[in-house]
mmCIF file of C-alpha atoms in Angstrom:
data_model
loop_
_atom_site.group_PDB
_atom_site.id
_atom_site.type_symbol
_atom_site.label_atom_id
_atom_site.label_comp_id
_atom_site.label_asym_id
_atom_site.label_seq_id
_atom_site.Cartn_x
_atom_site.Cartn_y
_atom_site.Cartn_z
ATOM 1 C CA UNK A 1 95.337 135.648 131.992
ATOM 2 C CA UNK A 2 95.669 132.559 133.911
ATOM 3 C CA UNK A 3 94.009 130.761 136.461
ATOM 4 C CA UNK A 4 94.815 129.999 140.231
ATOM 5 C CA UNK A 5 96.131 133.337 141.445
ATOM 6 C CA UNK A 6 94.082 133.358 145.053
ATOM 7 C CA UNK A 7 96.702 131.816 146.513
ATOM 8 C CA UNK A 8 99.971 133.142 148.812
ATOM 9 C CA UNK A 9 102.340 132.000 146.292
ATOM 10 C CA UNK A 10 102.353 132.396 142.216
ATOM 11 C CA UNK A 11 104.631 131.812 139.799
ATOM 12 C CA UNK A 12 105.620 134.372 137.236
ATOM 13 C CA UNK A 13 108.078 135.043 134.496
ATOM 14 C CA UNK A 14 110.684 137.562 136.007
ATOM 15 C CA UNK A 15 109.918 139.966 133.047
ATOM 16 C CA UNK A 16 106.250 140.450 135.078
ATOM 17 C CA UNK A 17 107.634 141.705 138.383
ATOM 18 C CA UNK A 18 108.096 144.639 139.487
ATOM 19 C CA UNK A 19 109.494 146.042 142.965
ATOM 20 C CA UNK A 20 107.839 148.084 145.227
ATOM 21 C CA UNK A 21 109.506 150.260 147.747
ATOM 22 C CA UNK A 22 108.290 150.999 151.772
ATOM 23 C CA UNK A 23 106.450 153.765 150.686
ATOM 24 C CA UNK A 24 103.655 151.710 148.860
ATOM 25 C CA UNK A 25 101.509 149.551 151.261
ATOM 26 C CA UNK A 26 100.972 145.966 149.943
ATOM 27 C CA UNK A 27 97.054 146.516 149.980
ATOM 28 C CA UNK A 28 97.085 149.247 147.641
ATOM 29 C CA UNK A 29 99.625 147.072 145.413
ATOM 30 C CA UNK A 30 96.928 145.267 143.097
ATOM 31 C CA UNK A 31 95.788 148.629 141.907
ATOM 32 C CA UNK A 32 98.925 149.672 140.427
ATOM 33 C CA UNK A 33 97.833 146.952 137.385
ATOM 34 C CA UNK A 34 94.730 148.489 136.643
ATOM 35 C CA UNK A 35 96.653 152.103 137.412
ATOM 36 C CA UNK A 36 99.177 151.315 134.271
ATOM 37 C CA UNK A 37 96.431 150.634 131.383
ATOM 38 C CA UNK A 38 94.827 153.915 132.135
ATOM 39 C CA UNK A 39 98.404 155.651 131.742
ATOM 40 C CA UNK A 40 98.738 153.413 128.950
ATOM 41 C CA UNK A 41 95.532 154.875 127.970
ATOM 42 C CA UNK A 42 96.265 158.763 128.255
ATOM 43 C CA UNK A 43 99.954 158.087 126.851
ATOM 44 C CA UNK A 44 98.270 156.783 123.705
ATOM 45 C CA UNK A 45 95.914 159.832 123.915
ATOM 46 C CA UNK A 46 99.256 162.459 124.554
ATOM 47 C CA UNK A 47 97.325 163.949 126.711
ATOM 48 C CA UNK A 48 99.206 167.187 127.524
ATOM 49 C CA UNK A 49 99.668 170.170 129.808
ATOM 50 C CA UNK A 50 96.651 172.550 129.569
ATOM 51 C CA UNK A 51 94.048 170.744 128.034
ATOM 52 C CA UNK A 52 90.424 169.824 129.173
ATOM 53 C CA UNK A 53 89.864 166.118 129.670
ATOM 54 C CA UNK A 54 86.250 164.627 130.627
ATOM 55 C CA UNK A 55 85.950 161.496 132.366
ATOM 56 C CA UNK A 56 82.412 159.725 132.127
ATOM 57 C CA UNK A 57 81.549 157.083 134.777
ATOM 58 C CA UNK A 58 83.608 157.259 138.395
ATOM 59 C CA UNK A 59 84.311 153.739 138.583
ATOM 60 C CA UNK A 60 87.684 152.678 139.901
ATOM 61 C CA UNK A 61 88.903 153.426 136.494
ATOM 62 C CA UNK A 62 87.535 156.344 136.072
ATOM 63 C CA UNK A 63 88.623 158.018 139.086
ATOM 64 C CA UNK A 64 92.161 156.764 137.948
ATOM 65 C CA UNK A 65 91.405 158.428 134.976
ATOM 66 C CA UNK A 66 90.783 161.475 136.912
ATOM 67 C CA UNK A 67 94.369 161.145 138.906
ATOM 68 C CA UNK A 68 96.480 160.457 136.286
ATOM 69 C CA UNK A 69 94.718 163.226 133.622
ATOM 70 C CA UNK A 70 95.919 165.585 136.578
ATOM 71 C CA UNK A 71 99.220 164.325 137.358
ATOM 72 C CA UNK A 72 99.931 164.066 133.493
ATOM 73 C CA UNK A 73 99.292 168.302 133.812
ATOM 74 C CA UNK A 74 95.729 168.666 132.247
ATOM 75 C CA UNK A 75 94.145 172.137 133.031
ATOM 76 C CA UNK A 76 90.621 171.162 133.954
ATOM 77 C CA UNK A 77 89.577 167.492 134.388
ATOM 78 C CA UNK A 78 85.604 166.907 135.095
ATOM 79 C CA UNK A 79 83.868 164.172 136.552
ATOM 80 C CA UNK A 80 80.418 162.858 135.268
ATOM 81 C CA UNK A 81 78.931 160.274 136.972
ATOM 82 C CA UNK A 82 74.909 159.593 138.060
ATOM 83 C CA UNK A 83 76.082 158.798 141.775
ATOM 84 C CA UNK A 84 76.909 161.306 144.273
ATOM 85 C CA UNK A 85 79.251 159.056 146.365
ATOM 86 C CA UNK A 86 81.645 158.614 143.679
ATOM 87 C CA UNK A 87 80.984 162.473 142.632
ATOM 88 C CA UNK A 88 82.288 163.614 145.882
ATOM 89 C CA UNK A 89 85.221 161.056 145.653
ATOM 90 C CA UNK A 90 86.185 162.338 142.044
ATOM 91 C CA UNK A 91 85.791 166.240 143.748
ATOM 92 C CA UNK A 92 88.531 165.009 146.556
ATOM 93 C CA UNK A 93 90.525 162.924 144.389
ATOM 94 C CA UNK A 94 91.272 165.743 142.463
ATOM 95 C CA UNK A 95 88.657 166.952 139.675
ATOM 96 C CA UNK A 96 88.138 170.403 138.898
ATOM 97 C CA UNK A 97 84.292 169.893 138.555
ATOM 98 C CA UNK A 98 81.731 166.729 138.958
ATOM 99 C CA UNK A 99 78.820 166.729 137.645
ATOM 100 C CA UNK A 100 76.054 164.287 136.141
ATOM 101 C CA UNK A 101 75.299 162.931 132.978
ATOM 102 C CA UNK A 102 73.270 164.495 130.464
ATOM 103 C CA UNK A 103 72.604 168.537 130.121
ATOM 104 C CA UNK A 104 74.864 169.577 133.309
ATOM 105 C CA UNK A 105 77.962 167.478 131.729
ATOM 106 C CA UNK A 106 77.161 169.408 127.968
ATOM 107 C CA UNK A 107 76.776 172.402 129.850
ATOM 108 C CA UNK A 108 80.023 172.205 132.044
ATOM 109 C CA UNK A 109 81.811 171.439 129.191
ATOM 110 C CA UNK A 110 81.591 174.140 126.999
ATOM 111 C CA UNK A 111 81.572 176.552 129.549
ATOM 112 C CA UNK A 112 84.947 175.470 130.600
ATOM 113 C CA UNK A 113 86.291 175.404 126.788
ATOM 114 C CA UNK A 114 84.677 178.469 125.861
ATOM 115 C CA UNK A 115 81.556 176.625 123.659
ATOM 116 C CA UNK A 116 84.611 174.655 121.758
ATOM 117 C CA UNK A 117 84.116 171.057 124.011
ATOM 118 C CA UNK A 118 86.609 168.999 125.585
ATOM 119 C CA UNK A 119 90.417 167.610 124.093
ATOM 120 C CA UNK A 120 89.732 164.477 125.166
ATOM 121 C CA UNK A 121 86.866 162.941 126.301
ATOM 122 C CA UNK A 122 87.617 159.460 128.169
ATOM 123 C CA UNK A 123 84.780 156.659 128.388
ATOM 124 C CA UNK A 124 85.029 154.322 131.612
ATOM 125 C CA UNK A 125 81.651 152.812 131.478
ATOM 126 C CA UNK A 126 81.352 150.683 128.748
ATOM 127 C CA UNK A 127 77.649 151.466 127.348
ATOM 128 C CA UNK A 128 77.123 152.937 123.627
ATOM 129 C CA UNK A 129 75.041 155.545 124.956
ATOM 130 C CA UNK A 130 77.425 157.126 127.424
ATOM 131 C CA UNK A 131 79.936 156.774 124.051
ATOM 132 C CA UNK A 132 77.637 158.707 121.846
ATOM 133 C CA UNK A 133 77.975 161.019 124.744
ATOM 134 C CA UNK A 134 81.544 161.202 124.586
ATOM 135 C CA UNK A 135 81.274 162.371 120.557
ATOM 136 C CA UNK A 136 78.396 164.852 121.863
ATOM 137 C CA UNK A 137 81.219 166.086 124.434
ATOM 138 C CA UNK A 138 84.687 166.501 122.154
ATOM 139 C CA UNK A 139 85.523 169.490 120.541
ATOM 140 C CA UNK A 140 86.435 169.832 116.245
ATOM 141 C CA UNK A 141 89.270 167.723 116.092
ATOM 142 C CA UNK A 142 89.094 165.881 119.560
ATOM 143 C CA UNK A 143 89.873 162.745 121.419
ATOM 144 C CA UNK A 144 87.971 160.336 122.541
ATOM 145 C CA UNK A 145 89.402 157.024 125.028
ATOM 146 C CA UNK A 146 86.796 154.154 124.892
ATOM 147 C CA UNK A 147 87.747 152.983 128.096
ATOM 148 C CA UNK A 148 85.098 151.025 128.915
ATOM 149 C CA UNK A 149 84.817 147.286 127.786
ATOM 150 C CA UNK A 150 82.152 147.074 125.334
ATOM 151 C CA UNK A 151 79.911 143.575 125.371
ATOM 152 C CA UNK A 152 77.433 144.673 122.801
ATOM 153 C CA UNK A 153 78.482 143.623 118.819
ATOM 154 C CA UNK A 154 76.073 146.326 117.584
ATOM 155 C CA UNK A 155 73.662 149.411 118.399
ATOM 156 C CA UNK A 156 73.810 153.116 117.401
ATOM 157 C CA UNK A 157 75.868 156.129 117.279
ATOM 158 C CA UNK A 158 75.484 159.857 116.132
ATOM 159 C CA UNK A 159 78.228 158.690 113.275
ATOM 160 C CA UNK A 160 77.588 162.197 111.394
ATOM 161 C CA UNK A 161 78.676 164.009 114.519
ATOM 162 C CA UNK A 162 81.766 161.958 114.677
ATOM 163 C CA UNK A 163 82.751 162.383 110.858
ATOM 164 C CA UNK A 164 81.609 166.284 110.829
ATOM 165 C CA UNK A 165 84.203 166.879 114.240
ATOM 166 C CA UNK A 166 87.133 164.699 113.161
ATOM 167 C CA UNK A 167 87.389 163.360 116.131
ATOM 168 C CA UNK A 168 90.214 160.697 116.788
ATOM 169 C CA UNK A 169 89.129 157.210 118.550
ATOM 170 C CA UNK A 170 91.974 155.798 120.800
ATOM 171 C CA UNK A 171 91.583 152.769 121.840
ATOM 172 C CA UNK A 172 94.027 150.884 124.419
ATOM 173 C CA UNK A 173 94.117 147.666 126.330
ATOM 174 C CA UNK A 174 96.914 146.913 128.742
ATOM 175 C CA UNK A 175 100.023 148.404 129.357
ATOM 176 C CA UNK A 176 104.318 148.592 128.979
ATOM 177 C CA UNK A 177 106.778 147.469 131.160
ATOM 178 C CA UNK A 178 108.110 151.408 131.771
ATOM 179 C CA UNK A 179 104.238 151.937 132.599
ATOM 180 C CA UNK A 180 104.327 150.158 135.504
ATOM 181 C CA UNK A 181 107.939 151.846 136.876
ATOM 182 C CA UNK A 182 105.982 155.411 136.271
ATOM 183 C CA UNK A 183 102.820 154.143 137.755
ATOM 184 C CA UNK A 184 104.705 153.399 141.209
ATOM 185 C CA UNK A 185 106.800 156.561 141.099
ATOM 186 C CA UNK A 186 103.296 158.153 140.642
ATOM 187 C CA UNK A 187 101.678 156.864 143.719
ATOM 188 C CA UNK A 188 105.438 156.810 145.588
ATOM 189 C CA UNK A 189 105.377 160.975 144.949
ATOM 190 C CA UNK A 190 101.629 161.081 146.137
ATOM 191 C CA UNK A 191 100.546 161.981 142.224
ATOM 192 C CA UNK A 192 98.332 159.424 142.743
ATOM 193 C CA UNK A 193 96.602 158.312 145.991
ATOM 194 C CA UNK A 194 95.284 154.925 145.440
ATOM 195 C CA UNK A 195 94.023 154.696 149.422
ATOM 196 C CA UNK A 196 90.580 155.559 148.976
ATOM 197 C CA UNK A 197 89.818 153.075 146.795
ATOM 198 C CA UNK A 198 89.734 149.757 148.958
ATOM 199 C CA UNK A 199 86.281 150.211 150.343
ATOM 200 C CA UNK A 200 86.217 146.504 151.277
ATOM 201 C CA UNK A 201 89.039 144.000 152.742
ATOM 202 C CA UNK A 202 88.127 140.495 153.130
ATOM 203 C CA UNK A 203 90.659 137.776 154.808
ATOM 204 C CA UNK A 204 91.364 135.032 152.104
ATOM 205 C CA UNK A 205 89.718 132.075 154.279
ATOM 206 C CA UNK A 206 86.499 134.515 153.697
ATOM 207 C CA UNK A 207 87.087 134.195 150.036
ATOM 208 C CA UNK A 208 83.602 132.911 148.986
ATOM 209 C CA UNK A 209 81.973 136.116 151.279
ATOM 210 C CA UNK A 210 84.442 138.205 149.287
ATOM 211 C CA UNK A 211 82.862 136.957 145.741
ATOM 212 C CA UNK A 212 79.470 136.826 146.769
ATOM 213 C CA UNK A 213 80.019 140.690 147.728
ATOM 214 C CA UNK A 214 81.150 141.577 144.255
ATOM 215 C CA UNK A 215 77.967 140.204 142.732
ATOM 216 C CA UNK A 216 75.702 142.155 144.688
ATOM 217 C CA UNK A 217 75.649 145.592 143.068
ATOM 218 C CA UNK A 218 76.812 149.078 145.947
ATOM 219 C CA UNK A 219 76.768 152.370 145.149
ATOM 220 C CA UNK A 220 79.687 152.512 147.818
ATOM 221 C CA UNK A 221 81.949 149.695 146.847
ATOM 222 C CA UNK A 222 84.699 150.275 145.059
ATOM 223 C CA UNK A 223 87.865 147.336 145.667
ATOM 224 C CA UNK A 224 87.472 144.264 147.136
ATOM 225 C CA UNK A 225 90.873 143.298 148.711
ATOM 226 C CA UNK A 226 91.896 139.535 150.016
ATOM 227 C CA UNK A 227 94.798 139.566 152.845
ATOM 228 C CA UNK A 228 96.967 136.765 153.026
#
């Protein structure tokens, strides 16, 4: 992480570029970063053809999540978020179900699986409720992706749950250089399409406006994009 990179020009080592054909438009281009750790995420997590995958908050990442889960051949992906907005986005982006948190998510799970609960449950909120929510969700012997980026050092979690199902934590970070190659062949073969999140475009002479925006909480924003 460095600072300095609103600007036209940045300097990089060549090892951190990657090209982009004409098929990918510039203003979709900053997602592919955030794209690659949630492959990086579900390549960690082998998540395979066939299984059931549950993605809890529909935040840019976790409508990502939702994409890639498909494209990587899971059988049923479902969406749980509070918010209809992003609900309907996750439904058109490609989610076999969307529902909200709490009994309807429990419920949708199992009767997908057949009472057994998901393969892999993936957390994109951050909050150590919606993780205990996750090990409420996973089958015996499940996965669970603690996507979100946790600022608490301590609180609670039904830790009997998690020892009695086995379940595997998989954590991940940031990405690999071959990441980024299969994240723009993703969104070059329309696997992935990365259009409907920039909600928001700001010039960069409007830069402050652009900032001030992402402070003030929308059910309906999802990226903020500067043009040069």
């Amino acid at each position: 992480d460095v600072d300095g990179l609103f600007s036209e020009y940045v300097v990089v080592p060549a090892s951190n570029v990657f090209l982009l054909g004409d098929k990918i438009n510039l203003k979709m281009a900053p997602l592919i970063q955030v794209m690659t750790t949630v492959l990086h995420s579900q390549n960690k997590a082998n998540i395979t053809s066939g299984e059931v995958v549950v993605v809890l908050g529909l935040g840019v990442t976790g409508l990502l999540q939702i994409q890639v889960a498909k494209a990587l051949g899971a059988k049923v992906v479902i969406g749980v978020s509070r918010n209809p907005f992003k609900r309907e986005l996750a439904e058109n982006m490609g989610a076999d179900f969307v529902v909200d948190h709490g009994i309807e998510a429990k419920k949708k799970a199992l009767d997908v699986t057949g009472g057994r609960g998901a393969d892999v449950v993936i957390e994109s909120v951050g909050y150590l409720s919606v993780l205990a929510e996750a090990i409420d969700l996973s089958r015996i012997g499940g996965r669970i992706i603690p996507f979100g980026i946790y600022a608490t050092m301590e609180g609670k979690l039904p830790f009997y749950e998690f020892y009695f199902k086995e379940l595997n934590i998989i954590n991940a970070r940031a990405a690999l250089p071959n990441e980024f190659t299969e994240c723009i062949e993703m969104v070059e073969e329309n696997k992935v399409n990365l259009s409907p999140f920039i909600t928001h475009t700001y010039k960069i002479s409007e830069l402050s406006q652009a900032i001030l925006h992402l402070d003030n909480p929308s059910d309906k924003r999802l990226k903020v994009i500067l043009e040069v």
